[in-house]
Coordinates of C-alpha atoms and ligand atoms in Angstrom, one line a residue:
X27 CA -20.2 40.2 -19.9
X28 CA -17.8 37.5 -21.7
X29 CA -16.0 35.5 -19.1
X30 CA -12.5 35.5 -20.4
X31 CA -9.5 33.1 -19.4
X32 CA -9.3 34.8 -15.9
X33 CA -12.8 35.4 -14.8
X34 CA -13.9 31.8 -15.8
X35 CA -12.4 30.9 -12.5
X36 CA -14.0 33.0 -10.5
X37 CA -17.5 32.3 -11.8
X38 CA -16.9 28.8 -11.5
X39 CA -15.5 29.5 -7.9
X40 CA -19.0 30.9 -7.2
X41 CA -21.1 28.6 -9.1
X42 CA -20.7 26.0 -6.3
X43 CA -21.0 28.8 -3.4
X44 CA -24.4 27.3 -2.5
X45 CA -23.2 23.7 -1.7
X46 CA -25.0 22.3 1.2
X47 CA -21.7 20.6 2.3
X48 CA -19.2 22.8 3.6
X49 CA -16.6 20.1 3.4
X50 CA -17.7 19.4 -0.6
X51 CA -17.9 23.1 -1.2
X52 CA -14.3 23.6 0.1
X53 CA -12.9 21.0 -1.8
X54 CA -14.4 22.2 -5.0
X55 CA -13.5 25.8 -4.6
X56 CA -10.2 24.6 -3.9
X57 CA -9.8 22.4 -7.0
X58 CA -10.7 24.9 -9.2
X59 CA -8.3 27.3 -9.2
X60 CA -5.9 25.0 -9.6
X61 CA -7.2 22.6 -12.5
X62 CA -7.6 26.4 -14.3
X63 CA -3.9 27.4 -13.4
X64 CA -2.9 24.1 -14.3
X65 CA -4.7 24.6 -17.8
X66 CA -3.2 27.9 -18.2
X67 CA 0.5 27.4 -17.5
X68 CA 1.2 24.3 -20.0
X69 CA -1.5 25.6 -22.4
X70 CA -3.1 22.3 -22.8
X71 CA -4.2 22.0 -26.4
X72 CA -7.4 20.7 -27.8
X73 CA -5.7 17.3 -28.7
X74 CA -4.2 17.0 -25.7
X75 CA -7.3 17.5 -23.6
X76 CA -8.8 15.0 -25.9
X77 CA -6.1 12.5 -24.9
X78 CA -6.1 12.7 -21.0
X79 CA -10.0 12.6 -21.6
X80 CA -9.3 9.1 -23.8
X81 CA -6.8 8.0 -21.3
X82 CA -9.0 8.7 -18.2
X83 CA -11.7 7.0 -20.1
X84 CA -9.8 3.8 -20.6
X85 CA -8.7 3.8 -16.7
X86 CA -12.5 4.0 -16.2
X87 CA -13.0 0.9 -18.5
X88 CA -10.4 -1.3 -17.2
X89 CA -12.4 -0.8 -13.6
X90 CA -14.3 -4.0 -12.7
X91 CA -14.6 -5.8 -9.0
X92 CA -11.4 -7.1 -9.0
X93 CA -9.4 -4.4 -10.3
X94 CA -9.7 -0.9 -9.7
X95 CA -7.1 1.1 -12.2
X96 CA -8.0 4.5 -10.8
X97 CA -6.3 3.8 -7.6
X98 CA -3.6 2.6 -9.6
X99 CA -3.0 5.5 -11.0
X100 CA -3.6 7.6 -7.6
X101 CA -0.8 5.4 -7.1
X102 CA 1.7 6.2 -9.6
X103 CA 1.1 10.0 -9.3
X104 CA 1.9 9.6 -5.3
X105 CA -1.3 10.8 -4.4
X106 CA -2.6 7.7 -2.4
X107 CA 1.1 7.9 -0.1
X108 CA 0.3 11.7 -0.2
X109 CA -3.1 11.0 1.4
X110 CA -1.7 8.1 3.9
X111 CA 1.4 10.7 5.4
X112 CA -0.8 13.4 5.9
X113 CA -3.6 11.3 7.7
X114 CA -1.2 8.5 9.2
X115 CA -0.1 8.2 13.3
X116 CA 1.3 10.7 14.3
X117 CA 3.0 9.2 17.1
X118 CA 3.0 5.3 15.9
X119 CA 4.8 3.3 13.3
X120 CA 4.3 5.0 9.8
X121 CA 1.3 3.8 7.6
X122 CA 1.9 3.1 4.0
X123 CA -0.7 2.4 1.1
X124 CA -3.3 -0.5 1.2
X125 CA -2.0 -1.5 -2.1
X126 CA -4.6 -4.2 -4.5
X127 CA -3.9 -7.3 -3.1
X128 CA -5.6 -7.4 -0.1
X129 CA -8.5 -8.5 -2.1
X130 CA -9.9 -12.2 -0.1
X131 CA -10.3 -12.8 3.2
X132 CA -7.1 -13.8 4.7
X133 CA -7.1 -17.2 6.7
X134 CA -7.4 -17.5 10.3
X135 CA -3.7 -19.1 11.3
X136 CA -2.5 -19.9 14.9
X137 CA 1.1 -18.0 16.0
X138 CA 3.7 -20.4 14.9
X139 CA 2.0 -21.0 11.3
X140 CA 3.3 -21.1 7.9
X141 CA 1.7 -18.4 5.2
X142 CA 4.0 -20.3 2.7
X143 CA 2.0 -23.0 1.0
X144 CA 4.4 -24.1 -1.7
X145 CA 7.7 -24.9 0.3
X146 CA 10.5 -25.5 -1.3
X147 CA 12.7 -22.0 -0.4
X148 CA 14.6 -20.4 2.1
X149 CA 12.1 -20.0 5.4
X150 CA 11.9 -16.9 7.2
X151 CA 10.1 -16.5 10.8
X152 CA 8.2 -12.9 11.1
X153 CA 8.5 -12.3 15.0
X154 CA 6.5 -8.9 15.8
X155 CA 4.4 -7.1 18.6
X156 CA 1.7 -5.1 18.8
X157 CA 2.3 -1.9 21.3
X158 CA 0.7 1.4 22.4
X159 CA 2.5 4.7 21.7
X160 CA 3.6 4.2 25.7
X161 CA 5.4 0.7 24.9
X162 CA 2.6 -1.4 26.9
X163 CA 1.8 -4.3 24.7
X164 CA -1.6 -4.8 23.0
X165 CA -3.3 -8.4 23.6
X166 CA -6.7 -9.5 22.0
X167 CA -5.6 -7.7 18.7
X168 CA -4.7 -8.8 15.2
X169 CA -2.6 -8.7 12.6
X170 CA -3.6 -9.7 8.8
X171 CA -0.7 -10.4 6.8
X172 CA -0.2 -10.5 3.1
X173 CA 2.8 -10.9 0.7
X174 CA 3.9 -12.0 -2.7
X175 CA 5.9 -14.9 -3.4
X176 CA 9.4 -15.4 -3.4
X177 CA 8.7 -15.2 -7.2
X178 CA 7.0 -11.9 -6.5
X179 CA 3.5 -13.0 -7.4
X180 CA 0.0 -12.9 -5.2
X181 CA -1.9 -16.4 -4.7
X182 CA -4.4 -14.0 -7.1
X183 CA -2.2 -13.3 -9.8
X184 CA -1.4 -17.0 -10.0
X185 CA -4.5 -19.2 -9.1
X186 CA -3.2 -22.2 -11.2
X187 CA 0.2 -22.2 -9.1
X188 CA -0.7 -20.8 -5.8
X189 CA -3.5 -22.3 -3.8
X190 CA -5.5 -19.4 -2.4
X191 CA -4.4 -18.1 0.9
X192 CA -0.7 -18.4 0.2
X193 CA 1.4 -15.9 1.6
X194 CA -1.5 -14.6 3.8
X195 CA -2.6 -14.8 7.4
X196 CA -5.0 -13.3 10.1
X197 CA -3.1 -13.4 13.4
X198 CA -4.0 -12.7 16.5
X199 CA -1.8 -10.9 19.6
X200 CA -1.2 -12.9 22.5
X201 CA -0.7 -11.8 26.2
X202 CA 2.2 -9.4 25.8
X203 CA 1.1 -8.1 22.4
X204 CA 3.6 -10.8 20.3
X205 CA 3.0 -12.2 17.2
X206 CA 5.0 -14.5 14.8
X207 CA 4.7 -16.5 11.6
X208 CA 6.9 -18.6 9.3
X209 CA 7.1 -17.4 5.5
X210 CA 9.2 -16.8 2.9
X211 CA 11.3 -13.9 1.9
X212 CA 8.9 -11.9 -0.8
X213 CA 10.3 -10.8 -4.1
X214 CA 10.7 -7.4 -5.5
X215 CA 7.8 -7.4 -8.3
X216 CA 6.0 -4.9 -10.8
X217 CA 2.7 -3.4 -10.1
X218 CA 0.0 -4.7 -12.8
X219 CA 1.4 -2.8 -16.5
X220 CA -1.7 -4.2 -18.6
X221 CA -3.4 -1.5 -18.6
X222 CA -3.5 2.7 -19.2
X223 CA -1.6 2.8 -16.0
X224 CA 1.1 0.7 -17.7
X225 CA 1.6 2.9 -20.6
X226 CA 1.5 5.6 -19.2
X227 CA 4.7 4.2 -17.0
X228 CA 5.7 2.9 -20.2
X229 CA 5.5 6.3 -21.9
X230 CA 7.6 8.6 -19.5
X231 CA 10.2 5.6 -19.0
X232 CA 9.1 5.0 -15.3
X233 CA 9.9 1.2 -14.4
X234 CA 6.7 -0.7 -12.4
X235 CA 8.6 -2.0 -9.6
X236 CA 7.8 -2.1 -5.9
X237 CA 10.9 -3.1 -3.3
X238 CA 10.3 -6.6 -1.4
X239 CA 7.5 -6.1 1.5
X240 CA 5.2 -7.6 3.5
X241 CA 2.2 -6.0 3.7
X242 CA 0.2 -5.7 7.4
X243 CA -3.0 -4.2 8.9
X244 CA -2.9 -4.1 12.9
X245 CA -6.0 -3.5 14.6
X246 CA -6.0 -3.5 18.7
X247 CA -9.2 -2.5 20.6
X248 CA -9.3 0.7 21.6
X249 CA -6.8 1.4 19.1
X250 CA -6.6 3.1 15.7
X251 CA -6.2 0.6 12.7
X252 CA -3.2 0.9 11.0
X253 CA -1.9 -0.6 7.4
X254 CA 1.1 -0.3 6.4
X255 CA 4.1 -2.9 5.0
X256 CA 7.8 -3.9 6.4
X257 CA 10.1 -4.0 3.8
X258 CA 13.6 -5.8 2.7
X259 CA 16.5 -3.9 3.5
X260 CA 18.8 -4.5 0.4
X261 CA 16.0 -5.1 -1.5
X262 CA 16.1 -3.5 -5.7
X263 CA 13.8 -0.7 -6.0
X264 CA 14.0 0.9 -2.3
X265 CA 15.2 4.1 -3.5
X266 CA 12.5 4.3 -6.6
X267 CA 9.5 2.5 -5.1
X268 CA 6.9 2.7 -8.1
X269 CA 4.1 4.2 -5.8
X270 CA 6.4 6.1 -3.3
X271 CA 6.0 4.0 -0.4
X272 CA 8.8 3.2 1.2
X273 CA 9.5 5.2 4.3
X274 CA 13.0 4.6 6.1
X275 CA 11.5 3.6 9.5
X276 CA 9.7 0.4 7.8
X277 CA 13.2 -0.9 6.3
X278 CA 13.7 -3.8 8.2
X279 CA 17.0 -6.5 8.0
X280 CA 15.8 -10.0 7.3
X281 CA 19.3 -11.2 8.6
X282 CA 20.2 -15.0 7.7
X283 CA 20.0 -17.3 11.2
X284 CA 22.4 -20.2 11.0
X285 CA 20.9 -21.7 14.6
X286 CA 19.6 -25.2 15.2
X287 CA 17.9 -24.5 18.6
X288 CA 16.3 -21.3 17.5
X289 CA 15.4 -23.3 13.8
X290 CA 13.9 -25.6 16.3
X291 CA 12.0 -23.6 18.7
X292 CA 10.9 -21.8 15.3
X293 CA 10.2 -25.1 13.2
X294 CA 12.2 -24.4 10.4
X295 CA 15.6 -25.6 9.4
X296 CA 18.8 -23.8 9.5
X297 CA 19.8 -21.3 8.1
X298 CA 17.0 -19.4 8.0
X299 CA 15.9 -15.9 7.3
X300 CA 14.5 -13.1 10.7
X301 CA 12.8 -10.1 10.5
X302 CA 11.3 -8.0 13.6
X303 CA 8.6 -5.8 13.6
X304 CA 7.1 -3.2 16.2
X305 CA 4.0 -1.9 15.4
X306 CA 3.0 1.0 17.3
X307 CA -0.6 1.9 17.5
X308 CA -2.1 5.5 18.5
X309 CA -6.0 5.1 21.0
X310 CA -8.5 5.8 19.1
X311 CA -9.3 9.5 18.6
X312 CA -12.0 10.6 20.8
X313 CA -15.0 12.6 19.3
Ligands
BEZ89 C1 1.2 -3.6 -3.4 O1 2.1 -3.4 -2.7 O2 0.6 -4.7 -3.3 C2 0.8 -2.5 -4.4 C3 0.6 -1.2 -4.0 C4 0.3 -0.3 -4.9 C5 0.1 -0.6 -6.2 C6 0.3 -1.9 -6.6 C7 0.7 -2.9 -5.7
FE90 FE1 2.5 -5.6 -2.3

């Protein structure tokens, strides 16, 4: 019998009834149905199937070890956030995406240390604890930290101007769970728009631009790893975050300090920029 418009779902439904995995068979069975709906309700054409096959070709293609445009584009569509909320704490501070800058090794750094390797702006001090959903603070864990510039640019989008390791950190939690670090206040920027991901952004007249942030992945033993970012309140771009990852509860005030004792204790001069952060980490999951 001809499989028509309708029944092509179902046989394609059954076709993967015999995979081993019940987790992959799930997922497929659910995709289906609506990929075929999908296909159905705009009527996608023969042209414009061609084209999202060119363009997912050319996100494919501009795929190497240092950049990965597929997540990009996860990205864009709000699918990566999507997958963070629904798997994030449920009881801790809120995770947000990983984002493609956490690409080296960030350097070892003592509390007290500058990320900011090129001086010559306004210093902030990050100040910060690590805690368990119960408020008891977590010692012997870290905290890697990463940020652009104050011109919004990674060390890696810039290796001529920024020595590698600029604005990035590994910290480490000390008795009562603190950490803090000296910095500068990061820029709004755009996410990378030389590529397919760019165009398409380009063609729906979507802007590329992510609020300020600093980006941070807490780990404490016993404790579920968490990444997520703080960002600037004030910053441009809060309210139309190009991969829909601000949440309100990681909006933090980076209020000027005009303070010579606490610039001192600090090492910085005055005025300078503050920002707190909690982060809350859930015990591992059991099983
Ligand atoms: C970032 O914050 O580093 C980022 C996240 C997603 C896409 C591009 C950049
Ligand atoms: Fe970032």
């Amino acid at each position: 019998m001809d499989l028509t418009s309708e029944s092509t779902t179902a046989a394609v439904i059954e076709s993967f009834a015999e995979t081993a995995d019940p987790r992959l068979r799930e997922i497929l069975q659910e995709l289906v149905p609506h990929l075929h709906d999908f296909v159905r309700k705009v009527r996608l054409t023969l042209p414009e199937w061609e084209a999202a096959i060119e363009f997912l070709t050319a996100v494919g293609q501009r795929c190497d070890a240092n950049r990965q445009e597929f997540i990009l584009l996860s990205d864009v569509l709000g699918i990566s956030m999507l997958v963070e909320t629904i798997n994030g704490q449920e009881a801790g501070t809120e995770s947000t995406v990983l984002g493609p800058f956490h690409v080296v090794e960030s350097p070892q750094r003592e509390n007290g240390d500058t990320i900011d390797l090129l001086g010559g702006n306004e210093p902030c001090v990050i100040t910060g604890r690590v805690l368990g959903i119960d408020g008891a603070p977590l010692p012997g864990g870290t905290v890697d930290v990463w940020q652009c510039s104050a011109d919004g640019f990674y060390d890696v989008q810039q290796p001529d101007v920024q020595p590698l390791g600029n604005g990035r950190g590994l910290f480490h939690t000390d008795a009562e769970g603190r950490f803090h670090f000296r910095t500068v206040v990061p820029s709004h920027y755009p996410i990378p728009t030389d590529g397919p991901v760019g165009q398409l952004l380009l063609a729906t007249g979507r802007h590329p631009f992510r609020p300020a942030h600093i980006h941070f992945i807490a780990d404490a033993p016993g404790h579920r790893s968490l990444t997520t970012h703080i960002f600037v309140a004030g910053s441009p771009y809060l309210d139309s975050d190009a991969v829909f990852a601000v949440k309100q509860s990681l909006v933090a005030e980076f209020a000027e300090v005009d303070d010579a004792e606490q610039a001192r204790r600090y090492g910085v001069s005055s005025p300078f920029r503050a920002a707190s952060v909690d982060i809350v980490l859930e015990a591992d999951r059991v099983g």
